[in-house]
GROMACS .gro file of C-alpha atoms in nm:
model
  299
    1MET     CA    1   8.132   6.911  10.500
    2SER     CA    2   8.048   7.209  10.721
    3SER     CA    3   8.179   7.541  10.851
    4ASN     CA    4   8.406   7.341  11.082
    5GLN     CA    5   8.620   7.230  10.788
    6ARG     CA    6   8.643   7.591  10.666
    7ASN     CA    7   8.762   7.698  11.011
    8GLU     CA    8   9.027   7.416  11.011
    9ILE     CA    9   9.157   7.529  10.674
   10CYS     CA   10   9.189   7.886  10.795
   11LYS     CA   11   9.374   7.770  11.107
   12GLN     CA   12   9.616   7.564  10.892
   13LEU     CA   13   9.677   7.869  10.673
   14LEU     CA   14   9.753   8.080  10.976
   15ARG     CA   15  10.004   7.827  11.101
   16GLU     CA   16  10.179   7.787  10.768
   17VAL     CA   17  10.150   8.130  10.608
   18ASP     CA   18  10.507   8.243  10.695
   19SER     CA   19  10.659   7.936  10.524
   20LEU     CA   20  10.466   7.970  10.200
   21PRO     CA   21  10.607   8.130   9.880
   22PRO     CA   22  10.511   8.498   9.839
   23ARG     CA   23  10.217   8.447   9.597
   24LEU     CA   24  10.070   8.170   9.810
   25GLN     CA   25  10.108   8.396  10.118
   26LEU     CA   26   9.891   8.653   9.937
   27ALA     CA   27   9.634   8.386   9.857
   28ALA     CA   28   9.638   8.254  10.211
   29LYS     CA   29   9.583   8.604  10.357
   30TYR     CA   30   9.297   8.669  10.120
   31ILE     CA   31   9.121   8.343  10.206
   32ILE     CA   32   9.155   8.414  10.582
   33ASP     CA   33   9.038   8.774  10.548
   34HIS     CA   34   8.767   8.724  10.286
   35ALA     CA   35   8.632   8.378  10.348
   36ASN     CA   36   8.277   8.466  10.228
   37ASP     CA   37   8.395   8.618   9.899
   38PHE     CA   38   8.625   8.315   9.848
   39GLY     CA   39   8.321   8.090   9.882
   40LEU     CA   40   8.124   8.296   9.629
   41ASP     CA   41   8.368   8.387   9.353
   42THR     CA   42   8.513   8.183   9.068
   43ILE     CA   43   8.880   8.107   9.055
   44ARG     CA   44   8.941   8.380   8.795
   45VAL     CA   45   8.761   8.646   8.999
   46THR     CA   46   8.941   8.549   9.313
   47ALA     CA   47   9.281   8.548   9.140
   48ASP     CA   48   9.214   8.899   8.993
   49LYS     CA   49   9.115   9.033   9.335
   50ILE     CA   50   9.439   8.897   9.490
   51GLY     CA   51   9.656   8.995   9.192
   52ILE     CA   52   9.797   8.647   9.131
   53SER     CA   53   9.745   8.377   8.869
   54ALA     CA   54   9.474   8.114   8.892
   55ASN     CA   55   9.751   7.852   8.892
   56SER     CA   56   9.877   7.987   9.225
   57LEU     CA   57   9.539   7.913   9.380
   58VAL     CA   58   9.555   7.559   9.244
   59ARG     CA   59   9.904   7.520   9.391
   60LEU     CA   60   9.771   7.638   9.731
   61ALA     CA   61   9.485   7.390   9.715
   62ASN     CA   62   9.730   7.107   9.635
   63HIS     CA   63   9.959   7.224   9.923
   64LEU     CA   64   9.662   7.190  10.166
   65GLY     CA   65   9.591   6.839  10.041
   66PHE     CA   66   9.302   6.906   9.803
   67ALA     CA   67   9.282   6.749   9.461
   68SER     CA   68   9.150   7.070   9.297
   69TYR     CA   69   9.070   7.433   9.367
   70GLU     CA   70   8.698   7.358   9.372
   71ASP     CA   71   8.753   7.102   9.649
   72LEU     CA   72   8.927   7.372   9.854
   73ARG     CA   73   8.648   7.629   9.787
   74GLU     CA   74   8.362   7.387   9.861
   75PRO     CA   75   8.371   7.412  10.249
   76PHE     CA   76   8.364   7.791  10.221
   77ARG     CA   77   8.064   7.779   9.989
   78ILE     CA   78   7.875   7.545  10.215
   79SER     CA   79   7.959   7.757  10.519
   80LEU     CA   80   7.820   8.057  10.339
   81VAL     CA   81   7.492   7.883  10.273
   82GLU     CA   82   7.473   7.786  10.643
   83GLN     CA   83   7.535   8.140  10.758
   84TYR     CA   84   7.286   8.329  10.545
   85ASP     CA   85   6.923   8.271  10.479
   86THR     CA   86   6.885   8.387  10.119
   87ALA     CA   87   6.509   8.414  10.158
   88GLY     CA   88   6.550   8.661  10.446
   89GLY     CA   89   6.503   9.033  10.433
   90ASP     CA   90   6.287   9.270  10.624
   91SER     CA   91   5.988   9.413  10.437
   92TRP     CA   92   6.071   9.767  10.542
   93ILE     CA   93   6.404   9.745  10.365
   94ASP     CA   94   6.232   9.609  10.054
   95ARG     CA   95   5.999   9.909  10.060
   96LEU     CA   96   6.294  10.147  10.045
   97SER     CA   97   6.360  10.021   9.692
   98ASP     CA   98   6.023  10.156   9.582
   99SER     CA   99   6.150  10.514   9.611
  100GLY     CA  100   6.332  10.530   9.277
  101GLU     CA  101   6.698  10.486   9.208
  102PHE     CA  102   6.808  10.662   9.524
  103GLY     CA  103   6.576  10.432   9.727
  104LYS     CA  104   6.735  10.127   9.567
  105SER     CA  105   7.082  10.256   9.649
  106HIS     CA  106   6.975  10.332  10.005
  107ALA     CA  107   6.825   9.986  10.053
  108ARG     CA  108   7.148   9.837   9.925
  109THR     CA  109   7.363  10.017  10.182
  110VAL     CA  110   7.111   9.945  10.465
  111ARG     CA  111   7.139   9.575  10.394
  112ASN     CA  112   7.513   9.595  10.381
  113GLU     CA  113   7.532   9.772  10.718
  114ILE     CA  114   7.305   9.509  10.879
  115ASP     CA  115   7.517   9.230  10.728
  116ILE     CA  116   7.836   9.390  10.866
  117VAL     CA  117   7.689   9.413  11.215
  118LYS     CA  118   7.557   9.060  11.204
  119GLN     CA  119   7.884   8.910  11.080
  120SER     CA  120   8.091   9.099  11.338
  121LEU     CA  121   7.867   8.985  11.622
  122ARG     CA  122   7.866   8.632  11.485
  123LEU     CA  123   8.246   8.629  11.511
  124LEU     CA  124   8.237   8.765  11.869
  125SER     CA  125   8.205   8.434  12.055
  126VAL     CA  126   8.116   8.407  12.421
  127GLU     CA  127   8.467   8.276  12.498
  128LYS     CA  128   8.642   8.562  12.320
  129THR     CA  129   8.414   8.826  12.482
  130GLU     CA  130   8.469   8.688  12.830
  131THR     CA  131   8.846   8.660  12.775
  132ALA     CA  132   8.863   9.024  12.658
  133VAL     CA  133   8.664   9.149  12.957
  134ASN     CA  134   8.872   8.945  13.203
  135MET     CA  135   9.196   9.073  13.049
  136LEU     CA  136   9.082   9.436  13.073
  137LYS     CA  137   8.940   9.394  13.425
  138GLY     CA  138   9.244   9.210  13.558
  139ALA     CA  139   9.508   9.448  13.421
  140ARG     CA  140   9.709   9.688  13.634
  141SER     CA  141   9.653   9.942  13.357
  142ALA     CA  142   9.454   9.896  13.037
  143TYR     CA  143   9.545  10.101  12.732
  144VAL     CA  144   9.336  10.159  12.419
  145THR     CA  145   9.502  10.292  12.107
  146ALA     CA  146   9.413  10.377  11.750
  147THR     CA  147   9.507  10.647  11.503
  148ARG     CA  148   9.345  10.845  11.224
  149ALA     CA  149   8.986  10.751  11.145
  150SER     CA  150   8.973  10.463  11.392
  151TYR     CA  151   9.091  10.699  11.674
  152ALA     CA  152   8.723  10.795  11.710
  153LEU     CA  153   8.644  10.440  11.812
  154ALA     CA  154   8.921  10.430  12.070
  155TYR     CA  155   8.816  10.768  12.207
  156TYR     CA  156   8.457  10.657  12.253
  157PHE     CA  157   8.559  10.331  12.413
  158HIS     CA  158   8.777  10.521  12.660
  159TYR     CA  159   8.516  10.792  12.720
  160VAL     CA  160   8.257  10.541  12.833
  161GLY     CA  161   8.483  10.262  12.956
  162ARG     CA  162   8.678  10.472  13.206
  163MET     CA  163   8.361  10.512  13.414
  164ALA     CA  164   8.356  10.138  13.470
  165LEU     CA  165   8.732  10.084  13.446
  166PRO     CA  166   8.918  10.374  13.615
  167ASN     CA  167   9.258  10.231  13.508
  168LEU     CA  168   9.168  10.260  13.138
  169HIS     CA  169   9.395  10.500  12.947
  170LEU     CA  170   9.362  10.643  12.592
  171ILE     CA  171   9.687  10.665  12.393
  172PRO     CA  172   9.786  10.887  12.233
  173ARG     CA  173   9.596  11.154  12.426
  174HIS     CA  174   9.736  11.436  12.218
  175MET     CA  175   9.933  11.483  11.901
  176GLY     CA  176  10.211  11.221  11.884
  177SER     CA  177  10.268  10.851  11.872
  178PRO     CA  178  10.117  10.589  12.111
  179VAL     CA  179  10.467  10.473  12.197
  180ASP     CA  180  10.543  10.806  12.358
  181GLU     CA  181  10.302  10.717  12.636
  182MET     CA  182  10.397  10.349  12.677
  183ILE     CA  183  10.728  10.397  12.867
  184SER     CA  184  10.592  10.217  13.175
  185VAL     CA  185  10.380   9.952  13.005
  186GLY     CA  186  10.469   9.607  13.133
  187GLU     CA  187  10.364   9.248  13.193
  188GLU     CA  188  10.074   9.336  13.422
  189ASP     CA  189   9.911   9.564  13.161
  190VAL     CA  190   9.690   9.511  12.861
  191LEU     CA  191   9.690   9.697  12.527
  192LEU     CA  192   9.366   9.710  12.322
  193ALA     CA  193   9.465   9.814  11.970
  194ILE     CA  194   9.223   9.904  11.688
  195THR     CA  195   9.350   9.924  11.327
  196PHE     CA  196   9.209   9.874  10.980
  197PRO     CA  197   9.359   9.886  10.635
  198PRO     CA  198   9.569  10.069  10.546
  199TYR     CA  199   9.715   9.969  10.881
  200SER     CA  200   9.864  10.244  11.094
  201ALA     CA  201  10.242  10.236  11.134
  202ASP     CA  202  10.203  10.400  11.477
  203THR     CA  203   9.966  10.133  11.593
  204ILE     CA  204  10.191   9.853  11.469
  205SER     CA  205  10.485  10.013  11.649
  206ALA     CA  206  10.272  10.019  11.966
  207LEU     CA  207  10.184   9.652  11.924
  208ARG     CA  208  10.549   9.555  11.879
  209LEU     CA  209  10.657   9.760  12.184
  210ALA     CA  210  10.381   9.600  12.395
  211LYS     CA  211  10.495   9.245  12.302
  212ARG     CA  212  10.858   9.339  12.367
  213ASN     CA  213  10.760   9.448  12.714
  214GLY     CA  214  10.552   9.138  12.779
  215THR     CA  215  10.227   9.331  12.768
  216ARG     CA  216   9.917   9.130  12.671
  217VAL     CA  217   9.750   9.246  12.350
  218ILE     CA  218   9.389   9.253  12.232
  219LEU     CA  219   9.370   9.329  11.856
  220ILE     CA  220   9.049   9.445  11.690
  221SER     CA  221   9.092   9.436  11.313
  222ASP     CA  222   8.976   9.269  10.994
  223SER     CA  223   9.285   9.047  10.987
  224GLU     CA  224   9.537   8.878  11.218
  225LEU     CA  225   9.798   8.933  10.952
  226ILE     CA  226   9.834   9.309  10.964
  227ALA     CA  227  10.215   9.311  10.963
  228PRO     CA  228  10.510   9.075  11.030
  229ASN     CA  229  10.594   8.994  11.392
  230ILE     CA  230  10.251   9.094  11.526
  231ASP     CA  231  10.122   8.835  11.769
  232ALA     CA  232   9.805   8.923  11.958
  233ASP     CA  233   9.702   8.732  12.268
  234LEU     CA  234   9.335   8.778  12.165
  235PHE     CA  235   9.212   8.866  11.813
  236LEU     CA  236   8.860   9.005  11.767
  237LYS     CA  237   8.776   9.002  11.396
  238VAL     CA  238   8.526   9.250  11.259
  239SER     CA  239   8.373   9.292  10.914
  240LEU     CA  240   8.455   9.609  10.722
  241ASN     CA  241   8.297   9.540  10.384
  242SER     CA  242   8.189   9.893  10.282
  243LEU     CA  243   8.012   9.998   9.963
  244HIS     CA  244   8.216  10.321   9.954
  245HIS     CA  245   8.590  10.373   9.940
  246PHE     CA  246   8.660  10.360  10.315
  247SER     CA  247   8.615  10.088  10.569
  248CYS     CA  248   8.281  10.060  10.747
  249PHE     CA  249   8.311  10.087  11.125
  250SER     CA  250   7.966   9.961  11.216
  251GLY     CA  251   8.091   9.611  11.299
  252ALA     CA  252   8.376   9.747  11.512
  253MET     CA  253   8.144   9.970  11.703
  254VAL     CA  254   7.901   9.695  11.805
  255VAL     CA  255   8.194   9.483  11.923
  256LEU     CA  256   8.315   9.767  12.142
  257GLU     CA  257   7.962   9.825  12.265
  258CYS     CA  258   7.940   9.462  12.375
  259LEU     CA  259   8.266   9.492  12.566
  260LEU     CA  260   8.144   9.809  12.730
  261TYR     CA  261   7.822   9.646  12.839
  262HIS     CA  262   8.008   9.366  13.009
  263LEU     CA  263   8.262   9.597  13.170
  264VAL     CA  264   7.992   9.817  13.318
  265GLY     CA  265   7.801   9.509  13.437
  266ARG     CA  266   8.113   9.352  13.593
  267GLY     CA  267   8.193   9.683  13.762
  268GLY     CA  268   7.894   9.639  13.993
  269ASP     CA  269   7.805   9.912  14.244
  270GLU     CA  270   8.143  10.081  14.215
  271ALA     CA  271   8.098  10.136  13.845
  272GLN     CA  272   7.746  10.268  13.895
  273ALA     CA  273   7.870  10.506  14.159
  274ARG     CA  274   8.142  10.636  13.933
  275ILE     CA  275   7.894  10.686  13.647
  276ALA     CA  276   7.667  10.883  13.884
  277SER     CA  277   7.959  11.098  13.992
  278TYR     CA  278   8.053  11.178  13.628
  279GLU     CA  279   7.689  11.271  13.550
  280ALA     CA  280   7.663  11.491  13.856
  281LEU     CA  281   7.989  11.671  13.781
  282ARG     CA  282   7.881  11.741  13.422
  283GLU     CA  283   7.547  11.877  13.535
  284ASP     CA  284   7.713  12.096  13.795
  285PHE     CA  285   7.932  12.254  13.528
  286GLY     CA  286   7.656  12.291  13.272
  287ALA     CA  287   7.783  12.031  13.033
  288TYR     CA  288   7.438  11.946  12.911
  289TRP     CA  289   7.200  12.192  12.748
  290GLN     CA  290   6.871  12.235  12.935
  291ALA     CA  291   6.565  12.419  12.819
  292LYS     CA  292   6.479  12.721  13.031
  293LEU     CA  293   6.115  12.735  13.123
  294PRO     CA  294   5.955  13.077  13.096
  295LYS     CA  295   5.883  13.250  13.424
  296LEU     CA  296   5.519  13.275  13.523
  297ARG     CA  297   5.386  13.630  13.559
  298LYS     CA  298   5.251  13.721  13.895
  299LYS     CA  299   4.894  13.832  13.890
   0.00000   0.00000   0.00000
């Protein structure tokens, strides 16, 4: 067995999730969204995390053709061993733990941040990256949307991306809903939507409106199953596993940075010229602070 079998199980769950009973739907979503935890935890721990009985997990395993729950979990456990080198760890992180309890806590969160970035980049395949760049470059208009905390990610992507992609628009630009600015969105356009749990109702409305209008959708999230009737043309999964109460955006940020790198590179001389123009304009209007050198006294 290998990670290939784990991927096939997740694909089957995605295909069949809507036809499963409610408790098995919850189990399927958890396995798809938390494949690593599923490979690590016992059946009791997993059932408690989902909020269902252990028997429901056994029923799901049988539905998928496995003789037992452990047979279903085994491909996920093996995949986890393949992904991570348990002997790894940079010495500088280990040294952080020597600085008392706070140092141990700091080392723990540093390792977690690195794991989030690595996992998100691991999920960002060459094919998915190239498809996303081609969709954005080939669109009549490209829109990026997010709300609340994740709005900062959309704002940054637009702030940098518009220099390489002049037809990139941030929605909403002001107070309001993204759908207020999607009246002319159509089949020749692309919507890049960013949302994390608890998933934004405004972003979900924008996704549904886009699909109704035939607009192609790129979804950046931790799950494909964010709400009923959401069907993205391209799904870019990121890891969010934070050690505090809120989602960690490190993984999402590196995915966006990769897309920006390719957009700027594909923009060629035109993109470089636009970037130079932006920089010149900002300097002309004093956007950047500059140290003033003292005047020399005349002798």
